[in-house]
């Protein structure tokens, strides 16, 4: 078990492999809860390096980007590094609405990041048609080989069929983890239903990120993370 105090730049890579109906391999990266401030330069450097090595086909940004105006400088540096990735999409977090949603949206658009807050978009990657819903549940069946739900705050999706993969953040793993089981990260799991790493709901793989930053920089046994999903065609 490890106690972390301060703005540490280390994070773990949570990498998994799934099969899907597409014809070509596909890699998706999800990151959330950056909470950039004046001390975030080392974290930006580490994220840039990891994304460069991972080479995602789709990069999803899950919200809560900056806590201070100086954090916006680091956010701009990070987004600039994504220029070579064809499909980068972003939703807003609760902190973004407090900070200034139009400011964050305009920064994303300036870097040609697709703003999918409360929107549904369809793209084609490696011959695969993909629908991505951002911070909303459409509840509709669209013709797509892959249907993705990109959230900031975890939502209940038990009654909404059709998604193949879902991502969320927001909870930070509660930043304090005394013990962990397949059912979740405790004691936070007692208070938040989705305080867990992953689960399966209606055949949808649901991944919950512990985030890459904190407003209050204290963690115990709860490393920051970035999620990498490698999708392979079904045999």
XYZ file of C-alpha atoms in Angstrom:
235
model
C 0.000 0.000 0.000
C 1.258 3.438 -0.893
C 0.515 6.962 0.270
C 0.978 9.735 -2.291
C 0.925 13.399 -1.329
C 1.485 16.117 -3.895
C 1.206 16.396 -7.643
C 2.830 13.137 -8.720
C 3.252 12.491 -12.450
C 3.277 8.691 -12.408
C 0.275 6.688 -13.571
C -0.549 3.118 -14.521
C -1.712 1.818 -17.896
C -4.827 -0.308 -17.706
C -4.702 -2.288 -20.945
C -7.269 -4.876 -22.031
C -8.170 -6.824 -25.143
C -11.712 -7.281 -26.449
C -13.212 -8.781 -29.600
C -15.723 -6.967 -31.779
C -17.542 -7.217 -35.114
C -15.054 -5.123 -37.076
C -12.591 -6.396 -39.647
C -9.429 -4.628 -38.472
C -7.761 -4.152 -35.060
C -8.739 -0.957 -33.276
C -7.193 0.809 -30.296
C -9.081 3.196 -28.003
C -7.546 5.309 -25.243
C -9.619 6.977 -22.525
C -8.271 9.526 -20.051
C -10.159 11.623 -17.528
C -9.882 14.006 -14.571
C -6.664 15.806 -15.482
C -7.209 18.712 -13.056
C -4.214 20.585 -14.461
C -2.624 23.396 -12.477
C 0.727 25.181 -12.308
C 2.504 21.945 -11.315
C 1.245 19.745 -14.149
C 4.130 19.949 -16.642
C 5.658 16.566 -15.642
C 2.270 14.866 -15.938
C 1.747 16.359 -19.399
C 5.150 15.069 -20.519
C 4.329 11.558 -19.302
C 0.912 11.532 -20.985
C 2.359 12.801 -24.269
C 4.996 10.079 -24.247
C 2.515 7.315 -23.466
C -0.015 8.398 -26.096
C 2.753 8.687 -28.671
C 3.840 5.116 -27.935
C 0.294 3.747 -27.785
C -0.824 5.270 -31.121
C -4.579 5.173 -30.505
C -7.083 5.116 -33.361
C -9.584 6.890 -31.121
C -8.684 9.071 -28.124
C -11.474 9.964 -25.699
C -11.120 12.771 -23.145
C -13.427 12.388 -20.154
C -13.554 15.873 -18.623
C -12.276 17.922 -15.651
C -9.353 19.403 -17.560
C -8.034 22.330 -15.519
C -8.356 23.668 -11.978
C -6.496 26.960 -12.526
C -5.707 29.405 -15.331
C -2.092 28.223 -15.303
C -3.438 24.725 -15.835
C -4.819 25.884 -19.174
C -1.252 26.397 -20.405
C -0.505 22.734 -19.786
C -3.831 21.682 -21.278
C -2.970 23.522 -24.494
C 0.403 21.772 -24.616
C -1.244 18.387 -24.195
C -3.886 18.995 -26.843
C -1.269 20.263 -29.280
C 0.505 16.914 -28.995
C -2.637 15.128 -30.234
C -2.476 16.803 -33.655
C -1.410 13.577 -35.403
C -4.350 11.530 -34.107
C -7.306 11.463 -36.490
C -10.093 10.979 -33.962
C -9.855 12.867 -30.661
C -13.111 13.605 -28.846
C -13.927 15.316 -25.576
C -16.789 15.617 -23.106
C -17.089 18.000 -20.180
C -16.741 17.233 -16.489
C -18.457 18.901 -13.562
C -15.360 21.016 -12.820
C -15.408 22.296 -16.397
C -18.839 23.824 -15.871
C -17.582 25.542 -12.707
C -14.378 26.696 -14.400
C -16.073 27.952 -17.564
C -17.530 25.544 -20.077
C -17.233 27.888 -23.049
C -13.546 28.459 -22.289
C -12.822 24.731 -22.288
C -14.965 24.102 -25.354
C -13.205 26.831 -27.340
C -9.783 25.466 -26.381
C -10.805 22.031 -27.623
C -12.144 23.401 -30.891
C -8.996 25.464 -31.428
C -7.007 22.221 -31.385
C -9.549 20.505 -33.665
C -10.757 18.260 -30.874
C -14.331 17.088 -31.570
C -16.572 18.390 -28.780
C -19.188 15.678 -28.153
C -20.702 17.017 -24.939
C -24.356 15.926 -25.006
C -23.919 14.772 -28.600
C -23.837 11.563 -30.595
C -21.364 11.238 -33.474
C -20.543 8.582 -36.014
C -17.101 7.993 -37.495
C -15.375 5.383 -39.615
C -12.039 3.904 -38.534
C -10.237 1.061 -40.305
C -13.429 0.230 -42.156
C -15.398 0.099 -38.890
C -18.442 2.293 -38.331
C -18.423 3.649 -34.780
C -21.053 5.561 -32.844
C -19.855 7.539 -29.827
C -22.318 9.127 -27.391
C -20.861 11.867 -25.199
C -22.292 12.368 -21.705
C -25.703 11.200 -22.883
C -27.523 7.936 -23.399
C -29.412 7.885 -26.677
C -31.312 4.697 -26.005
C -31.521 4.232 -29.767
C -30.278 1.474 -32.007
C -28.066 2.910 -34.740
C -26.342 0.994 -37.491
C -22.763 0.803 -36.266
C -20.187 -1.943 -35.843
C -19.194 -0.498 -32.483
C -21.234 1.622 -30.080
C -19.305 3.541 -27.405
C -20.525 5.564 -24.441
C -18.058 8.250 -23.311
C -18.982 9.738 -19.927
C -17.475 11.861 -17.213
C -19.672 10.849 -14.301
C -20.712 7.176 -14.315
C -24.346 6.620 -15.219
C -26.567 3.596 -14.696
C -26.898 1.730 -17.991
C -28.636 -1.428 -16.821
C -31.837 -0.563 -18.691
C -30.134 0.780 -21.826
C -29.012 -2.008 -24.181
C -26.876 -1.630 -27.265
C -23.508 -0.279 -26.107
C -20.396 -2.373 -26.599
C -17.942 -0.332 -24.512
C -18.513 2.447 -21.957
C -16.038 4.708 -20.167
C -16.398 7.033 -17.178
C -14.258 8.793 -14.580
C -15.170 11.390 -11.936
C -14.809 9.186 -8.842
C -10.970 9.043 -8.706
C -11.401 5.655 -7.035
C -12.331 7.823 -4.021
C -8.531 8.453 -3.793
C -8.341 6.198 -0.732
C -8.460 2.424 -1.221
C -8.187 0.203 1.834
C -9.013 -2.978 -0.064
C -10.148 -4.079 -3.495
C -12.338 -6.930 -4.791
C -14.083 -7.726 -8.069
C -17.044 -5.774 -6.709
C -15.125 -2.540 -6.336
C -12.668 -0.286 -4.540
C -13.455 -0.004 -0.845
C -14.497 1.814 1.257
C -15.620 4.132 -1.572
C -17.730 1.362 -3.080
C -20.033 1.593 -0.040
C -20.981 5.132 -1.074
C -20.658 5.068 -4.873
C -22.104 2.212 -6.901
C -19.591 2.623 -9.718
C -16.473 2.980 -7.562
C -14.839 0.048 -9.292
C -12.416 -0.597 -12.122
C -14.695 -2.405 -14.547
C -17.815 -4.482 -14.906
C -20.103 -5.925 -17.569
C -23.626 -4.548 -18.011
C -25.931 -5.856 -20.761
C -22.911 -7.297 -22.601
C -21.263 -3.880 -22.427
C -17.767 -3.634 -20.950
C -17.863 -0.679 -18.561
C -14.537 0.872 -17.503
C -14.199 3.414 -14.690
C -10.993 5.456 -14.630
C -9.312 6.559 -11.406
C -8.225 9.715 -13.239
C -4.920 11.433 -13.889
C -5.158 14.280 -11.399
C -6.792 15.544 -8.221
C -7.872 18.906 -6.861
C -6.808 17.676 -3.425
C -3.532 15.823 -4.177
C -3.706 12.974 -1.683
C -4.069 9.316 -2.626
C -3.679 6.057 -0.761
C -3.275 2.783 -2.640
C -5.074 4.369 -5.595
C -2.702 4.977 -8.530
C -3.758 7.298 -11.328
C -4.516 5.609 -14.626
C -4.996 5.752 -18.363
C -7.175 3.130 -20.050
C -6.147 1.398 -23.290
C -8.581 -0.966 -25.026
C -7.331 -3.133 -27.885
C -10.211 -4.419 -30.010
C -9.612 -7.393 -32.276
C -11.924 -8.875 -34.897
C -13.803 -11.972 -33.838
C -12.318 -15.126 -35.318
